[in-house]
């Protein structure tokens, strides 16, 4: 073990800045990062064990005990549950004879849950040894389990691949793109290198001005003007970085997965344009661990771009040097927050930083850094190619261009749609073949739960901003139990724990929602939930805590009747059960559990 | 109008909050002009002799007797106040909440470093003794609580102002530093 770990450490240049990669390799090699491995890594890197442990324990996919030879991570996001996850779970448990959270005694198989893996349009889905299995059924589980018993490699368990690059020799996944609508920008026609060639014929300030004039705003969801971000960063001096946020973790979003699969060249090209504009030589694409299956493919695209001199030294003969590496995460929703993503890329816990300083001032390795979403970089390429006026011609006044939507849930045609900003929710529902809709969850759990009375609202930054996640919730669903409770369980798991209110209130709100679902709630519980959610919003450092109460607050606001039907009109109710509370201690000391009231 | 009647009790607390009541110093003379005391360690009345207006409780509930006393207070007091950290959140005693009851009891009576001779390994199980609960509960999880006075202990001035406001019906004006400790 020692030699192998040392060679892993060597391969990452013996620096603690690459701790994430080191831990990922150790986990992949030994199916765990044991305590011995932690000590060894710490001593080899010259840091304390606590330094290694704090990173290790932060991420979902690092384990102290070995996972099974086949490590199943079942997605328990809301759409997976909607599409029959519990049947799949039941079949896995039956076949393996263990419960989720356990490993078979022979070490063959471990079963665990994980948060949304970006397959909401083909659920229920699971990762098995980082290989994606979609649209699982009881039959498929039985087949998979029997293959496991036969010792088949996971890659050999299926032979039908998805469309487009999903079938590429380096990818070979069953994942489907489900591209339902192409617009003119990110999923339109694309010729490698055209945008960058044009950018390099302009001055860097001209590139920034073009992006500014296009009104392009960040596609991750927050909608910050991209040109302005670049301008801020360009004014800083010294080494700079360009980072691409490919950590889409918002349940219900999967559009970046499609771009990473079909527009990898375009993403990297967009990063190079940004590098030229702000004066950076290095780029990092932070890719979520759930998309590990794209690793070899992404690296081959990088190699191809270097061969074409679109990356590397003296790019296209213009004296501009820029290269990119791919950094993997290890399962943490909060790393989609840009400063947490930077921390993670530096090998640390993915805890959001205090701001200011902003990443454009002090980002990756404490250097000025521009971070943009995958879709933003793709848009950049087309804006440079066709000009800002062309881009502004699409969308609305305040939201220029097109937006990729990841639409899932109760509709006939879930998948990725490139639309112009400004479409109404009603039109969207018609487009995806959704009938009898109870609600639409706009922008994922951290967004809002929209009732039919508001379906005339527009998908646009000025009305309904979204990173792209749209979950259609049919009339037959139990909104509070199936959706709100699921979302609060998600936030409770994913809070990094740094801010007290986010750490505590997510748990408290989850319990409170459960109380309502179980029929134990009273009217004042609803007021409490709203008040506590507001405290969490005001006192959390990052977007996670600031939005985590939205599932509760937007449904109480928009679906109050559903809550009122479940809560009692009592002033006070106690859940305290004296008999339960004394049972254990009576048994320990050996006395009858009698209470004389 | 007759004087409002106050009752107090200390459950799973350290009596620190009651000490803080006494820290109102010479205002105690004004207090007895303002209110009448019933069941309370302050006057040593053991059981309720009449219906009270204000019940003030220190400490959370760690055993069956605490629950009994608390419910008795709720029955006999119009207004119930949680006084201090332990009553409001369980406080220091609630540090055992993450530890199984069995381990707590064995540490206390068998294995702890301060346990004297207990060769027969006896655990207290006389039926007369209060029964330890599975965890320490804050008061509001067991009965309805009307007001909360925070602190460990709450400052004497806070207790004084709260009691005076309740007794007189005047507005309660609490300066920031009376309830914030950062």
XYZ file of C-alpha atoms in Angstrom:
779
model
C 0.000 0.000 0.000
C 2.769 2.374 0.995
C 4.560 2.280 -2.347
C 1.352 2.754 -4.294
C 0.282 5.751 -2.221
C 3.703 7.351 -2.500
C 3.620 6.944 -6.261
C 0.162 8.575 -6.331
C 1.493 11.487 -4.300
C 4.484 11.784 -6.623
C 2.233 11.855 -9.660
C 0.543 14.981 -8.297
C 3.795 16.770 -7.609
C 3.842 16.136 -3.878
C 1.782 19.188 -3.122
C -1.087 19.464 -0.661
C -2.846 21.703 -3.201
C -3.639 18.495 -5.077
C -4.957 16.661 -2.036
C -8.344 16.118 -3.689
C -6.730 14.231 -6.570
C -4.540 12.241 -4.209
C -7.508 11.212 -2.077
C -9.571 10.377 -5.168
C -6.812 8.123 -6.491
C -6.326 6.424 -3.125
C -10.075 5.860 -2.773
C -10.232 4.409 -6.284
C -7.238 2.145 -5.665
C -8.118 0.825 -2.197
C -11.901 1.415 -2.148
C -11.329 3.587 0.943
C -8.997 6.133 2.474
C -8.019 4.274 5.630
C -6.533 5.823 8.743
C -3.138 4.410 7.766
C -3.466 6.012 4.354
C -4.299 9.343 5.989
C -1.184 9.225 8.195
C 0.986 8.309 5.267
C -0.405 11.063 3.038
C 0.002 13.577 5.876
C 3.615 12.677 6.537
C 4.535 12.557 2.848
C 2.972 15.965 2.196
C 4.359 17.452 5.413
C 0.950 18.437 6.748
C -0.958 17.255 9.820
C -3.331 14.300 9.818
C -6.079 16.737 10.776
C -5.414 18.640 7.542
C -5.906 15.487 5.507
C -8.859 14.298 7.565
C -10.755 17.538 7.343
C -10.702 17.351 3.570
C -11.383 13.625 3.521
C -14.385 13.743 5.818
C -16.001 16.606 3.946
C -16.766 14.696 0.762
C -19.378 12.048 0.231
C -17.280 9.712 -1.919
C -14.335 9.343 0.486
C -14.833 6.507 2.948
C -12.821 5.251 5.904
C -14.025 1.669 5.539
C -13.789 -0.040 2.159
C -16.846 0.203 -0.043
C -17.877 -2.993 -1.802
C -16.058 -4.342 -4.826
C -19.178 -2.980 -6.514
C -20.051 0.331 -4.865
C -23.635 1.294 -5.622
C -24.593 4.912 -5.088
C -28.319 5.262 -5.663
C -29.594 8.712 -6.476
C -32.318 9.668 -4.013
C -33.242 13.014 -5.540
C -36.868 13.921 -6.019
C -37.177 12.802 -9.648
C -35.553 9.470 -8.889
C -38.137 8.876 -6.170
C -40.920 9.960 -8.549
C -39.777 7.445 -11.141
C -39.774 4.493 -8.783
C -36.553 4.587 -6.786
C -38.050 2.709 -3.852
C -38.774 -0.350 -6.013
C -35.181 -0.351 -7.192
C -33.939 0.097 -3.636
C -36.129 -2.734 -2.441
C -34.841 -5.044 -5.175
C -31.196 -4.199 -4.430
C -31.767 -4.887 -0.738
C -33.591 -8.135 -1.441
C -30.941 -9.414 -3.820
C -27.984 -8.406 -1.692
C -29.566 -9.254 1.652
C -28.383 -5.973 3.151
C -29.871 -2.558 3.749
C -28.787 0.717 2.181
C -25.857 2.092 4.145
C -24.348 -1.405 4.456
C -21.775 -3.594 2.727
C -22.252 -7.325 2.174
C -20.149 -9.434 4.579
C -18.135 -10.808 1.657
C -17.334 -7.249 0.539
C -18.912 -7.817 -2.873
C -21.422 -5.024 -2.792
C -22.107 -1.838 -0.846
C -25.339 0.128 -1.082
C -25.467 3.854 -0.439
C -27.611 6.807 -1.335
C -26.249 9.884 -3.015
C -27.666 13.264 -4.010
C -28.727 14.110 -7.577
C -26.238 12.679 -10.089
C -27.436 14.769 -13.014
C -29.650 12.155 -14.657
C -33.071 13.527 -13.742
C -34.401 12.881 -17.256
C -33.553 9.151 -17.061
C -34.307 8.101 -13.518
C -34.047 6.090 -11.396
C -30.296 6.226 -11.854
C -27.329 5.031 -9.856
C -23.553 5.088 -10.010
C -21.836 1.725 -9.728
C -18.059 2.113 -9.494
C -18.478 5.521 -11.157
C -20.359 3.992 -14.096
C -23.833 5.411 -14.638
C -26.856 3.115 -14.755
C -30.047 4.843 -15.830
C -33.742 3.970 -15.940
C -33.296 1.159 -13.450
C -36.038 -1.360 -12.862
C -36.404 -4.443 -10.697
C -35.486 -6.628 -13.687
C -32.360 -4.636 -14.418
C -31.300 -4.802 -10.793
C -31.649 -8.587 -10.785
C -29.502 -8.782 -13.908
C -26.888 -6.426 -12.454
C -26.744 -8.400 -9.239
C -26.271 -11.672 -11.053
C -23.476 -10.074 -13.126
C -21.878 -8.939 -9.887
C -22.026 -12.488 -8.564
C -20.290 -13.591 -11.776
C -17.588 -11.005 -11.204
C -18.255 -9.104 -14.426
C -16.661 -5.668 -14.699
C -19.376 -2.962 -14.545
C -18.476 -1.740 -18.024
C -19.354 -5.190 -19.384
C -22.803 -5.243 -17.805
C -24.404 -3.358 -20.673
C -23.772 -2.946 -24.382
C -26.154 -0.253 -25.520
C -24.836 3.259 -25.411
C -26.471 6.656 -25.507
C -26.557 8.996 -28.476
C -23.819 11.352 -29.669
C -20.551 11.303 -27.761
C -22.089 9.057 -25.119
C -21.153 6.264 -27.507
C -17.622 7.633 -28.003
C -14.914 4.996 -27.444
C -13.673 6.935 -24.429
C -17.119 7.385 -22.887
C -19.286 4.365 -23.688
C -22.083 5.180 -21.344
C -25.781 4.366 -21.460
C -26.550 8.007 -20.634
C -28.746 9.733 -23.204
C -28.488 13.379 -24.176
C -32.226 13.828 -24.690
C -31.631 17.077 -26.556
C -35.193 18.105 -27.415
C -34.661 21.581 -28.764
C -31.615 23.325 -30.177
C -31.272 27.081 -30.192
C -28.659 29.153 -31.982
C -26.100 29.483 -29.225
C -24.923 26.606 -27.074
C -26.516 23.747 -28.994
C -26.465 25.433 -32.392
C -23.850 24.962 -35.077
C -20.305 25.100 -33.830
C -16.946 25.101 -35.540
C -13.947 24.508 -33.299
C -11.553 27.457 -33.025
C -13.584 30.051 -34.901
C -14.487 32.069 -31.832
C -11.000 32.008 -30.375
C -9.421 32.961 -33.713
C -11.619 36.013 -33.839
C -10.959 36.868 -30.195
C -7.216 36.753 -30.767
C -7.581 39.230 -33.619
C -9.110 41.681 -31.137
C -7.474 43.377 -28.156
C -8.314 41.854 -24.798
C -10.281 44.962 -23.853
C -12.271 44.657 -27.079
C -13.154 41.082 -26.108
C -14.347 42.230 -22.691
C -16.333 45.058 -24.261
C -17.984 42.649 -26.672
C -19.064 40.410 -23.787
C -20.230 43.422 -21.809
C -22.256 44.685 -24.764
C -23.850 41.292 -25.202
C -25.474 41.552 -21.744
C -24.436 37.961 -21.095
C -25.191 37.043 -17.495
C -23.876 34.058 -15.555
C -25.701 30.869 -16.415
C -25.192 29.125 -13.091
C -28.274 30.830 -11.724
C -27.076 33.990 -9.990
C -27.017 35.952 -13.247
C -24.016 38.194 -12.571
C -22.970 40.139 -15.718
C -20.095 38.153 -17.219
C -18.387 41.091 -18.911
C -18.295 43.037 -15.676
C -16.753 40.106 -13.847
C -14.043 39.873 -16.506
C -13.464 43.613 -16.392
C -12.920 43.525 -12.606
C -10.468 40.676 -12.957
C -8.612 42.225 -15.883
C -7.779 45.252 -13.730
C -5.946 43.083 -11.191
C -2.256 42.375 -11.703
C -0.040 39.287 -11.568
C -0.935 35.641 -12.201
C -4.603 34.966 -12.806
C -6.806 31.956 -13.357
C -9.877 31.017 -15.318
C -12.100 28.420 -13.703
C -15.057 26.619 -15.129
C -17.752 25.554 -12.722
C -18.874 22.141 -13.959
C -20.189 21.082 -10.566
C -23.868 21.284 -11.385
C -25.385 19.762 -8.291
C -28.759 21.472 -8.044
C -31.214 18.574 -8.057
C -32.962 18.483 -11.393
C -30.190 20.072 -13.426
C -28.271 18.132 -16.060
C -27.760 20.567 -18.925
C -24.036 20.973 -18.225
C -23.654 17.210 -18.562
C -24.977 17.499 -22.111
C -22.643 20.408 -22.891
C -19.686 18.534 -21.408
C -20.573 15.584 -23.628
C -21.379 17.421 -26.855
C -19.643 20.776 -26.507
C -16.431 20.006 -24.626
C -14.330 21.809 -27.244
C -16.537 24.851 -26.977
C -16.244 25.006 -23.188
C -12.461 24.888 -23.314
C -12.401 27.392 -26.151
C -14.580 29.750 -24.094
C -12.176 29.387 -21.187
C -9.301 30.298 -23.496
C -11.192 33.399 -24.658
C -11.647 34.381 -21.016
C -7.961 33.713 -20.358
C -7.016 36.000 -23.220
C -9.430 38.699 -22.045
C -8.267 38.853 -18.429
C -4.627 37.888 -18.965
C -4.578 34.388 -17.467
C -2.356 31.509 -18.533
C -4.010 28.693 -16.657
C -7.492 27.330 -16.460
C -9.109 24.736 -14.243
C -12.329 22.947 -15.068
C -13.887 21.701 -11.841
C -15.915 18.644 -12.752
C -18.268 16.952 -10.366
C -17.307 13.439 -9.359
C -20.623 12.116 -10.614
C -19.378 12.836 -14.166
C -16.151 10.917 -13.700
C -17.160 8.770 -16.663
C -16.266 11.744 -18.866
C -12.668 11.949 -17.595
C -10.849 10.182 -20.435
C -12.988 11.952 -22.998
C -12.360 15.409 -21.540
C -8.660 14.733 -21.442
C -8.662 13.570 -25.059
C -10.420 16.783 -26.069
C -7.760 18.793 -24.237
C -5.043 16.837 -26.055
C -6.777 17.427 -29.382
C -7.014 21.162 -28.698
C -3.328 21.260 -27.816
C -2.564 19.485 -31.095
C -4.622 22.058 -32.961
C -2.756 24.786 -31.075
C -6.006 26.091 -29.621
C -4.451 25.457 -26.225
C -0.801 25.482 -25.211
C 1.940 27.926 -26.100
C 1.746 30.656 -28.726
C -1.869 29.811 -29.467
C -2.741 30.177 -33.174
C 0.550 31.988 -33.600
C -0.646 34.988 -31.615
C 1.773 34.732 -28.711
C -0.931 33.810 -26.213
C -0.254 30.903 -23.804
C -3.057 29.100 -22.061
C -3.677 25.590 -20.797
C -6.336 23.819 -18.801
C -6.477 20.959 -16.333
C -9.503 19.062 -15.111
C -10.083 18.991 -11.362
C -12.540 16.500 -9.919
C -14.772 17.018 -6.926
C -15.773 14.175 -4.625
C -19.441 14.652 -3.954
C -20.451 17.921 -2.285
C -23.282 20.134 -3.493
C -21.876 23.228 -1.808
C -18.798 23.092 -4.090
C -21.013 24.524 -6.813
C -20.701 27.763 -4.826
C -17.752 29.492 -6.447
C -15.612 30.183 -3.401
C -16.230 26.667 -2.053
C -15.232 25.349 -5.458
C -11.950 27.261 -5.190
C -11.286 25.889 -1.715
C -11.971 22.391 -2.982
C -9.680 22.858 -5.976
C -6.945 23.820 -3.528
C -7.370 20.469 -1.779
C -9.388 21.756 1.149
C -12.877 21.353 2.578
C -15.412 22.917 0.277
C -16.449 25.638 2.677
C -17.501 28.933 1.135
C -15.246 31.884 1.860
C -16.180 35.203 3.346
C -16.502 37.968 0.780
C -14.935 40.410 0.093
C -12.376 39.696 -1.221
C -14.218 38.319 -4.230
C -12.666 35.615 -6.412
C -11.859 38.245 -9.051
C -9.576 39.807 -6.441
C -8.342 36.751 -4.546
C -9.486 33.445 -5.951
C -7.666 30.219 -6.765
C -4.275 30.085 -5.015
C -5.102 33.594 -3.730
C -4.787 34.965 -7.284
C -7.445 36.903 -9.200
C -9.786 34.349 -10.737
C -12.730 34.407 -13.093
C -15.186 31.584 -12.467
C -18.001 30.994 -14.894
C -20.520 28.299 -15.537
C -20.095 25.758 -18.362
C -22.959 27.285 -20.327
C -21.551 30.788 -19.885
C -18.250 29.794 -21.526
C -20.112 28.157 -24.409
C -22.146 31.326 -24.921
C -18.959 33.419 -24.922
C -17.622 31.562 -27.959
C -20.722 32.291 -30.024
C -20.922 35.911 -28.888
C -17.367 36.538 -30.049
C -18.058 34.690 -33.279
C -21.324 36.438 -34.170
C -21.130 39.682 -32.233
C -22.946 41.132 -29.256
C -25.759 42.659 -31.325
C -26.662 39.247 -32.732
C -26.755 37.855 -29.214
C -28.847 40.668 -27.809
C -31.342 40.033 -30.558
C -32.430 36.926 -28.702
C -34.191 36.765 -25.365
C -35.569 39.729 -23.432
C -34.252 43.206 -22.743
C -32.675 42.237 -19.431
C -31.935 38.609 -20.224
C -30.157 38.359 -23.540
C -29.601 35.173 -25.492
C -30.682 31.626 -24.881
C -30.880 29.411 -21.833
C -30.563 25.676 -21.498
C -33.283 24.127 -19.402
C -33.043 20.707 -17.784
C -36.656 19.624 -17.587
C -37.652 16.544 -15.661
C -40.443 15.071 -13.586
C -44.016 14.474 -14.681
C -43.846 15.242 -18.396
C -43.748 13.256 -21.608
C -40.463 14.612 -22.945
C -37.945 15.244 -20.223
C -34.575 16.444 -21.467
C -32.525 19.477 -22.439
C -34.112 22.418 -24.233
C -32.352 25.504 -25.497
C -34.897 28.302 -25.370
C -34.721 32.051 -25.699
C -35.219 33.777 -22.374
C -38.769 35.036 -21.954
C -40.757 31.842 -22.455
C -43.675 31.449 -20.060
C -43.980 28.436 -17.804
C -47.291 27.574 -19.491
C -45.583 27.454 -22.902
C -42.762 25.443 -21.433
C -45.203 22.878 -20.045
C -46.856 22.549 -23.414
C -43.442 22.138 -25.047
C -42.538 19.212 -22.788
C -45.927 17.544 -22.896
C -46.965 18.056 -19.308
C -50.618 17.796 -18.328
C -52.436 18.013 -15.041
C -49.591 19.863 -13.353
C -49.750 20.686 -9.666
C -46.578 22.765 -9.511
C -43.297 23.504 -11.234
C -40.148 23.615 -9.170
C -38.217 26.419 -10.849
C -34.415 26.509 -10.383
C -34.290 23.378 -8.245
C -34.811 23.062 -4.488
C -33.128 26.411 -3.886
C -35.563 28.084 -6.270
C -39.304 28.440 -5.979
C -42.256 26.105 -6.119
C -44.643 27.700 -8.566
C -48.437 27.142 -8.494
C -50.585 27.037 -11.670
C -51.887 30.549 -10.965
C -48.391 31.829 -11.775
C -47.725 29.766 -14.901
C -47.967 32.925 -16.997
C -44.675 34.127 -15.518
C -41.584 34.324 -17.707
C -38.356 32.371 -17.522
C -36.012 35.357 -17.377
C -33.571 36.807 -14.895
C -36.005 39.672 -14.211
C -38.909 37.350 -13.427
C -38.038 33.692 -12.836
C -34.246 33.368 -12.783
C -32.928 29.830 -13.077
C -29.743 27.894 -13.549
C -31.862 25.607 -15.663
C -33.481 23.081 -13.353
C -37.213 22.673 -13.944
C -39.037 19.867 -12.192
C -42.629 19.272 -13.204
C -44.774 17.999 -10.354
C -47.958 16.263 -11.376
C -51.316 16.545 -9.643
C -51.031 13.034 -8.206
C -47.966 13.864 -6.077
C -48.009 14.567 -2.373
C -46.190 17.890 -2.631
C -45.152 18.236 0.999
C -44.102 14.637 1.538
C -42.645 13.743 -1.880
C -41.058 17.071 -2.694
C -40.568 19.457 0.231
C -39.392 16.781 2.652
C -37.019 15.337 0.051
C -35.540 18.802 -0.560
C -35.025 19.480 3.142
C -33.314 16.116 3.601
C -31.049 17.144 0.743
C -30.138 20.502 2.276
C -29.597 18.972 5.694
C -27.083 16.555 4.139
C -25.390 19.145 1.986
C -24.962 22.037 4.415
C -21.210 22.380 4.978
C -21.912 23.145 8.630
C -19.868 26.301 8.763
C -22.696 28.706 9.633
C -24.618 27.774 12.763
C -28.020 28.687 11.373
C -27.598 26.649 8.182
C -26.226 23.702 10.115
C -29.084 23.746 12.630
C -32.125 25.093 10.859
C -31.900 22.726 7.915
C -32.224 19.871 10.365
C -34.902 21.637 12.379
C -36.921 22.535 9.286
C -36.648 18.974 7.992
C -37.985 17.687 11.319
C -40.754 20.243 11.276
C -41.838 19.255 7.757
C -41.801 15.614 8.843
C -43.963 16.559 11.790
C -46.506 18.125 9.443
C -46.365 15.125 7.093
C -46.939 12.765 10.013
C -50.004 14.742 11.050
C -48.487 15.998 14.272
C -48.148 19.626 13.210
C -50.088 22.616 14.510
C -50.741 26.000 12.946
C -47.966 27.790 14.803
C -45.444 25.325 13.347
C -45.997 26.997 9.989
C -45.284 30.455 11.403
C -42.191 29.098 13.099
C -40.934 27.541 9.894
C -41.313 30.817 8.038
C -39.590 32.786 10.805
C -36.712 30.334 11.169
C -36.242 30.126 7.414
C -35.917 33.887 7.333
C -33.275 33.829 10.076
C -31.318 31.212 8.148
C -31.561 33.297 4.982
C -30.240 36.403 6.699
C -27.443 34.805 8.656
C -25.834 32.302 6.282
C -22.626 33.049 4.461
C -23.390 31.498 1.095
C -26.209 30.797 -1.285
C -26.924 27.388 0.192
C -28.074 28.673 3.567
C -29.605 31.754 1.995
C -31.928 29.658 -0.157
C -32.292 26.357 1.716
C -35.535 27.427 3.369
C -37.137 28.148 -0.012
C -38.794 24.725 -0.377
C -40.614 25.395 2.877
C -41.270 29.116 2.524
C -42.398 29.062 -1.124
C -44.751 26.133 -0.597
C -46.271 27.615 2.555
C -46.800 30.785 0.573
C -48.109 29.185 -2.630
C -49.759 26.011 -1.327
C -51.015 27.012 2.095
C -54.162 24.895 1.726
C -52.076 21.730 1.529
C -50.471 22.604 4.854
C -53.675 23.735 6.516
C -55.282 20.425 5.613
C -52.544 18.648 7.560
C -52.023 20.755 10.657
C -54.238 20.861 13.712
C -55.859 24.019 14.915
C -54.395 23.599 18.399
C -52.478 26.128 20.436
C -49.897 23.653 21.625
C -49.036 20.029 21.162
C -46.323 17.971 22.778
C -44.639 14.991 21.190
C -43.277 13.916 24.532
C -44.075 10.314 25.413
C -43.273 9.490 29.020
C -43.433 5.742 28.569
C -41.014 5.776 25.679
C -38.734 8.195 27.510
C -38.283 5.957 30.574
C -38.184 2.560 28.881
C -34.454 2.351 28.347
C -33.256 3.570 31.727
C -35.677 1.277 33.578
C -34.262 -1.639 31.668
C -30.675 -0.611 32.418
C -31.176 -0.350 36.186
C -33.672 -3.213 36.357
C -36.957 -1.782 37.558
C -40.473 -1.914 36.165
C -41.291 0.959 33.874
C -44.198 2.224 35.919
C -45.152 5.819 36.342
C -47.277 6.934 39.232
C -48.820 10.150 38.044
C -56.377 44.162 42.407
C -54.666 41.610 44.602
C -50.974 41.008 44.189
C -49.904 38.568 41.446
C -48.756 35.210 42.800
C -45.445 33.695 41.742
C -44.189 30.124 41.959
C -40.696 28.937 41.071
C -38.860 25.634 40.729
C -35.481 24.301 39.762
C -35.558 21.068 37.725
C -32.430 19.750 35.977
C -30.526 22.936 36.690
C -27.844 24.058 39.130
C -29.887 26.618 41.073
C -27.741 29.289 39.435
C -30.832 30.915 37.961
C -32.406 31.076 41.403
C -29.199 32.643 42.682
C -29.607 35.183 39.936
C -33.132 35.917 41.199
C -31.553 36.718 44.559
C -29.069 38.959 42.763
C -31.771 41.586 42.459
C -30.348 42.509 45.918
C -32.356 45.074 47.867
C -35.021 45.143 45.182
C -36.264 41.973 46.850
C -37.996 44.334 49.315
C -39.830 45.986 46.441
C -40.579 42.553 45.021
C -42.451 41.365 48.066
C -44.495 44.567 47.933
C -45.286 43.801 44.302
C -45.980 40.053 44.349
C -46.821 37.157 46.608
C -44.801 33.927 46.533
C -46.363 30.490 46.610
C -44.610 27.178 45.904
C -40.921 28.049 45.623
C -37.541 27.206 47.144
C -37.366 30.877 48.088
C -40.070 30.556 50.751
C -39.871 26.746 50.984
C -43.557 26.182 50.245
C -43.493 22.588 48.913
C -46.865 22.280 47.233
C -49.239 24.641 45.511
C -51.730 26.071 47.978
C -53.530 28.205 45.410
C -53.734 29.033 41.728
C -50.740 31.160 40.678
C -50.268 33.828 38.040
C -46.630 33.345 37.104
C -44.546 30.181 37.169
C -40.796 30.532 36.715
C -38.847 27.371 36.006
C -35.136 26.801 35.919
C -33.587 23.662 34.403
C -34.774 21.154 31.817
C -36.383 17.750 32.404
C -33.962 14.882 32.988
C -36.193 12.566 34.999
C -39.807 11.613 35.581
C -40.149 13.804 38.623
C -39.073 16.899 36.644
C -41.861 16.156 34.181
C -44.330 15.722 37.011
C -43.367 19.058 38.607
C -43.437 20.834 35.253
C -46.919 19.562 34.426
C -48.045 20.558 37.924
C -46.767 24.076 37.253
C -48.565 24.245 33.952
C -51.771 23.237 35.704
C -51.373 25.763 38.483
C -49.890 28.802 36.713
C -51.461 31.100 34.161
C -48.114 32.128 32.683
C -45.102 29.861 32.513
C -41.560 31.156 31.994
C -38.484 29.146 30.989
C -35.651 30.687 32.964
C -32.152 30.202 31.597
C -30.289 27.992 29.164
C -31.144 24.610 30.713
C -34.877 25.298 30.740
C -34.785 26.699 27.214
C -32.414 24.261 25.510
C -31.440 21.599 28.016
C -28.126 23.277 28.780
C -25.160 21.457 30.260
C -27.175 18.410 31.397
C -28.211 17.886 27.779
C -24.603 17.120 26.888
C -25.511 13.543 27.730
C -28.076 13.476 24.948
C -25.611 12.062 22.462
C -24.568 9.265 24.824
C -26.661 6.131 25.383
C -28.448 6.100 28.759
C -26.776 2.806 29.641
C -23.320 4.335 29.303
C -24.333 7.382 31.343
C -25.676 5.274 34.204
C -22.698 2.923 34.204
C -20.276 5.828 34.163
C -22.092 7.432 37.098
C -22.479 4.362 39.292
C -19.951 1.773 38.170
C -17.042 2.905 36.042
C -16.481 6.606 36.622
C -13.224 7.714 38.281
C -15.101 9.215 41.221
C -17.180 6.117 41.946
C -16.323 4.721 45.375
C -16.763 1.088 46.318
C -19.638 -0.568 44.499
C -18.559 -4.182 44.537
C -22.054 -5.517 44.091
C -22.384 -3.219 41.092
C -25.682 -1.853 42.305
C -27.607 0.528 40.097
C -30.216 2.676 41.872
C -33.554 1.074 41.065
C -35.766 1.687 44.080
C -39.280 2.399 42.951
C -39.328 5.559 45.035
C -36.599 7.144 42.923
C -37.359 9.355 39.944
C -36.693 7.584 36.636
C -34.000 8.926 34.323
C -35.379 9.919 30.914
C -33.823 8.831 27.618
C -32.520 12.375 27.182
C -32.771 15.806 28.731
C -35.737 17.738 27.345
C -36.202 21.489 27.179
C -39.417 22.569 28.886
C -41.287 23.695 25.781
C -41.139 20.182 24.329
C -43.264 18.930 27.218
C -45.658 21.771 28.057
C -46.542 25.098 26.506
C -44.157 27.833 27.608
C -45.216 31.476 27.370
C -41.943 33.346 27.799
C -38.235 32.615 27.669
C -35.570 34.492 29.666
C -32.171 33.578 28.208
C -28.821 33.465 29.959
C -26.617 31.216 32.007
C -27.780 32.500 34.329
C -30.130 35.198 33.051
C -29.031 38.531 34.514
C -30.791 39.665 37.664
C -31.851 42.850 35.878
C -33.528 40.819 33.167
C -35.465 38.727 35.674
C -36.406 41.847 37.597
C -37.602 43.739 34.534
C -39.585 40.736 33.269
C -41.328 40.107 36.595
C -42.099 43.799 37.095
C -43.484 44.074 33.557
C -45.728 41.057 34.106
C -46.837 42.240 37.529
C -47.570 45.821 36.488
C -48.569 45.301 32.861
C -45.969 47.888 31.829
C -44.042 47.453 28.602
C -40.915 45.338 28.880
C -37.894 47.278 27.744
C -34.794 45.122 27.493
C -31.441 46.692 26.599
C -29.377 44.641 24.131
C -26.651 43.782 26.629
C -29.158 42.137 28.980
C -29.896 39.310 26.563
C -26.847 39.193 24.316
C -23.600 37.815 25.575
C -21.246 38.084 22.597
